[in-house]
Coordinates of C-alpha atoms in Angstrom, one line a residue:
Chain A
E1 CA 107.1 85.5 127.3
V2 CA 107.8 87.1 124.0
Q3 CA 110.7 89.6 124.1
L4 CA 112.0 91.8 121.3
V5 CA 115.0 93.9 122.1
E6 CA 116.3 96.4 119.6
S7 CA 119.8 97.8 119.6
G8 CA 122.2 99.7 117.4
G9 CA 120.5 103.1 117.2
G10 CA 122.4 106.4 117.5
L11 CA 123.5 109.5 115.7
V12 CA 124.6 109.3 112.1
Q13 CA 125.3 111.9 109.4
P14 CA 123.1 112.3 106.3
G15 CA 124.3 109.8 103.7
G16 CA 125.7 107.5 106.3
S17 CA 124.8 103.9 107.3
L18 CA 123.6 102.2 110.4
R19 CA 122.5 98.7 111.2
L20 CA 119.8 98.0 113.8
S21 CA 119.4 94.6 115.4
C22 CA 116.4 92.9 117.1
A23 CA 117.0 90.0 119.5
A24 CA 113.9 87.8 119.8
S25 CA 113.0 85.2 122.4
G26 CA 110.0 83.4 123.8
F27 CA 108.6 82.1 120.5
T28 CA 109.7 80.0 117.5
F29 CA 111.3 82.8 115.5
S30 CA 111.4 80.9 112.2
D31 CA 107.6 80.5 112.2
Y32 CA 106.8 84.2 112.2
S33 CA 106.8 87.1 109.9
M34 CA 108.8 90.1 111.3
D35 CA 108.3 93.8 110.6
W36 CA 110.1 97.1 111.3
V37 CA 107.9 100.1 112.1
R38 CA 109.2 103.6 112.8
Q39 CA 107.9 106.7 114.4
A40 CA 109.3 110.1 113.8
P41 CA 109.4 112.4 116.8
G42 CA 105.8 113.6 117.6
K43 CA 104.4 111.7 114.6
G44 CA 102.5 108.6 113.8
L45 CA 103.5 105.1 112.9
E46 CA 105.1 104.3 109.6
W47 CA 105.7 100.8 108.3
V48 CA 109.3 100.2 107.1
G49 CA 109.4 96.6 105.9
R50 CA 108.7 93.0 106.4
S51 CA 110.6 89.7 106.4
R52 CA 108.2 86.8 105.9
N53 CA 108.9 83.3 107.3
K54 CA 110.5 80.3 105.8
A55 CA 107.2 78.9 104.6
N56 CA 106.8 82.1 102.6
N57 CA 110.3 81.8 101.2
Y58 CA 111.7 84.6 103.4
M59 CA 110.1 87.2 101.1
T60 CA 110.9 90.8 102.0
E61 CA 108.8 93.8 101.3
Y62 CA 109.6 97.5 101.8
A63 CA 107.9 100.8 102.1
A64 CA 108.4 103.0 99.0
S65 CA 110.2 105.6 101.2
V66 CA 113.0 103.2 102.1
K67 CA 113.1 100.8 99.1
G68 CA 116.6 100.5 97.6
R69 CA 118.2 102.0 100.8
F70 CA 117.1 99.7 103.6
I71 CA 117.6 95.9 103.7
I72 CA 116.1 93.5 106.2
F73 CA 118.1 90.4 107.2
R74 CA 116.9 87.6 109.4
D75 CA 118.8 84.9 111.1
D76 CA 116.5 82.0 112.1
S77 CA 119.4 80.1 113.8
G78 CA 120.2 83.1 116.0
N79 CA 116.6 84.3 116.5
S80 CA 117.5 87.8 115.2
L81 CA 116.4 90.4 112.8
S82 CA 118.4 93.2 111.4
L83 CA 117.7 96.4 109.5
Q84 CA 120.6 97.7 107.4
M85 CA 120.0 101.4 106.6
N86 CA 122.1 103.0 103.9
N87 CA 122.1 106.6 102.4
L88 CA 120.3 107.9 105.5
K89 CA 118.3 111.1 105.2
T90 CA 117.2 113.5 107.9
E91 CA 113.6 112.3 107.4
D92 CA 114.7 108.8 108.5
T93 CA 115.1 110.2 112.1
A94 CA 112.7 108.1 114.2
V95 CA 112.3 105.4 116.8
Y96 CA 112.5 102.1 115.1
Y97 CA 110.4 99.2 116.4
C98 CA 110.8 95.5 115.7
T99 CA 107.5 93.6 115.7
C100 CA 106.5 90.0 115.2
G101 CA 103.6 88.0 114.1
F102 CA 102.0 90.8 112.2
F103 CA 102.4 93.3 114.9
F104 CA 101.3 91.1 117.8
H105 CA 104.3 92.0 119.8
W106 CA 106.6 95.1 119.8
G107 CA 110.0 95.8 121.1
Q108 CA 110.8 99.0 123.1
G109 CA 112.3 100.8 120.1
S110 CA 115.7 102.2 119.1
L111 CA 116.2 105.8 118.3
V112 CA 118.0 106.7 115.1
T113 CA 118.9 110.4 114.6
V114 CA 120.2 111.5 111.2
S115 CA 121.8 114.9 111.5
S116 CA 124.9 116.8 110.6
Chain B
Q1 CA 99.5 112.4 104.8
S2 CA 98.5 109.0 106.1
V3 CA 96.7 106.5 103.8
L4 CA 94.1 105.7 106.5
T5 CA 92.3 108.8 107.9
Q6 CA 91.6 109.3 111.6
P7 CA 90.4 112.4 113.4
P8 CA 93.3 113.9 115.4
S9 CA 91.6 113.9 118.8
I10 CA 88.6 112.9 120.8
S11 CA 87.7 113.3 124.5
A12 CA 85.2 111.9 126.9
A13 CA 84.6 111.7 130.6
P14 CA 85.5 108.7 132.8
G15 CA 82.9 106.0 132.7
Q16 CA 81.6 107.2 129.4
K17 CA 81.7 105.5 126.0
V18 CA 83.8 106.7 123.1
T19 CA 83.8 105.6 119.4
M20 CA 86.7 106.5 117.1
S21 CA 86.7 106.0 113.4
C22 CA 89.3 105.1 110.8
F23 CA 88.6 105.7 107.1
G24 CA 90.3 103.9 104.2
S25 CA 89.6 102.5 100.8
S26 CA 88.8 99.4 98.9
S27 CA 92.4 98.4 98.6
N28 CA 93.1 98.4 102.4
I29 CA 90.2 98.4 104.9
G30 CA 87.7 97.2 102.2
D31 CA 89.8 94.3 101.2
N32 CA 91.8 93.2 104.3
Y33 CA 91.8 92.7 108.0
V34 CA 92.3 95.8 110.2
S35 CA 94.2 96.1 113.5
W36 CA 94.1 98.7 116.2
Y37 CA 96.9 99.7 118.5
Q38 CA 97.2 101.7 121.7
Q39 CA 100.2 103.7 122.5
L40 CA 100.4 105.1 126.0
P41 CA 102.6 108.1 126.5
G42 CA 106.3 107.3 126.2
T43 CA 105.8 103.6 125.5
A44 CA 105.8 101.3 122.4
P45 CA 102.5 100.6 120.7
R46 CA 100.6 97.5 121.7
L47 CA 98.1 95.4 119.8
L48 CA 94.4 95.9 120.9
I49 CA 92.4 94.4 118.0
F50 CA 93.4 92.1 115.2
D51 CA 91.5 90.5 112.3
T52 CA 89.2 93.6 112.4
N53 CA 87.2 92.7 115.5
R54 CA 89.2 90.2 117.6
R55 CA 90.7 91.3 120.9
A56 CA 94.3 90.5 121.5
S57 CA 95.3 88.6 124.6
G58 CA 94.7 90.4 127.8
I59 CA 92.6 93.2 126.3
P60 CA 89.4 93.7 128.3
D61 CA 86.0 93.4 126.6
R62 CA 85.5 97.2 127.1
F63 CA 87.3 97.4 123.8
S64 CA 85.5 96.3 120.7
A65 CA 85.7 97.1 117.0
S66 CA 83.7 96.7 113.8
K67 CA 83.9 97.4 110.1
T68 CA 81.5 98.8 107.6
G69 CA 82.7 99.0 104.0
T70 CA 85.9 101.0 103.9
S71 CA 85.7 102.3 107.5
V72 CA 86.3 100.8 110.9
T73 CA 85.4 101.9 114.4
L74 CA 86.9 101.2 117.8
Q75 CA 84.7 101.6 120.8
I76 CA 85.8 101.8 124.4
T77 CA 83.2 101.6 127.1
G78 CA 83.6 102.4 130.8
L79 CA 86.4 104.9 130.1
Q80 CA 89.3 105.0 132.5
T81 CA 92.0 107.6 132.9
G82 CA 94.4 104.9 132.0
D83 CA 92.9 104.7 128.6
E84 CA 94.4 108.1 127.7
A85 CA 96.6 107.3 124.8
D86 CA 97.1 107.5 121.0
Y87 CA 95.2 104.9 119.0
Y88 CA 96.2 103.8 115.6
C89 CA 94.4 101.7 112.9
G90 CA 96.4 99.7 110.5
A91 CA 95.8 97.4 107.5
W92 CA 97.6 95.9 104.5
D93 CA 97.1 97.8 101.3
T94 CA 96.8 95.5 98.3
S95 CA 97.5 98.2 95.8
L96 CA 100.6 99.7 97.6
N97 CA 101.8 96.2 98.7
A98 CA 102.5 97.8 102.0
E99 CA 101.1 98.0 105.6
V100 CA 99.4 101.4 106.1
F101 CA 98.5 103.2 109.3
G102 CA 96.2 106.0 110.3
G103 CA 97.7 109.2 111.6
G104 CA 96.5 108.3 115.1
I105 CA 93.9 109.7 117.3
K106 CA 94.7 111.2 120.7
L107 CA 92.1 110.2 123.4
T108 CA 91.8 112.4 126.3
V109 CA 89.8 111.2 129.3
L110 CA 88.6 114.4 131.1

């Protein structure tokens, strides 16, 4: 059974940093593209970024709204994905979901609140 | 403002059929596969449809999808109260080099 478990969310001040983690199990992590998707309170889904698999040279892609501030890391040996978020803004407040295989499976989400 | 456009809400009675639309452009829906997601209240989204018209594992055949040009539709037949949820369409946008989603449509089963 595929499992994706996010952790690391919490309250952070504007301009601060936070790192989310996603622990994956139940599939061959290195074979799959992994994405982060977020959802602001009461709003729709917004794609954050993607880490492609080894066959695609681990290419990363980001939404324009986070490019230059957020970085996706993946650790194939540890079956984990991370999202390093820097220079956080209030509009980054959202539940962040880890997904695999082009959105075939989703984690339960981790809430990030950016507020002073 | 979402790149893909969905009406905000739709409603129908139990047992009825509902069709919901998602409108895009040549750089997303027109050029790439589309997915549909269901988000039940208080839960994470789950994949319903991928590759425009293929049901994900465990999704009943009451759910079907199709594409015409730069728009797609999701049809649900034999509506159940458990189908009440938000439904999102999504596709890769070749011009933006990004995954884009619709704003979501809230389905109410009266």
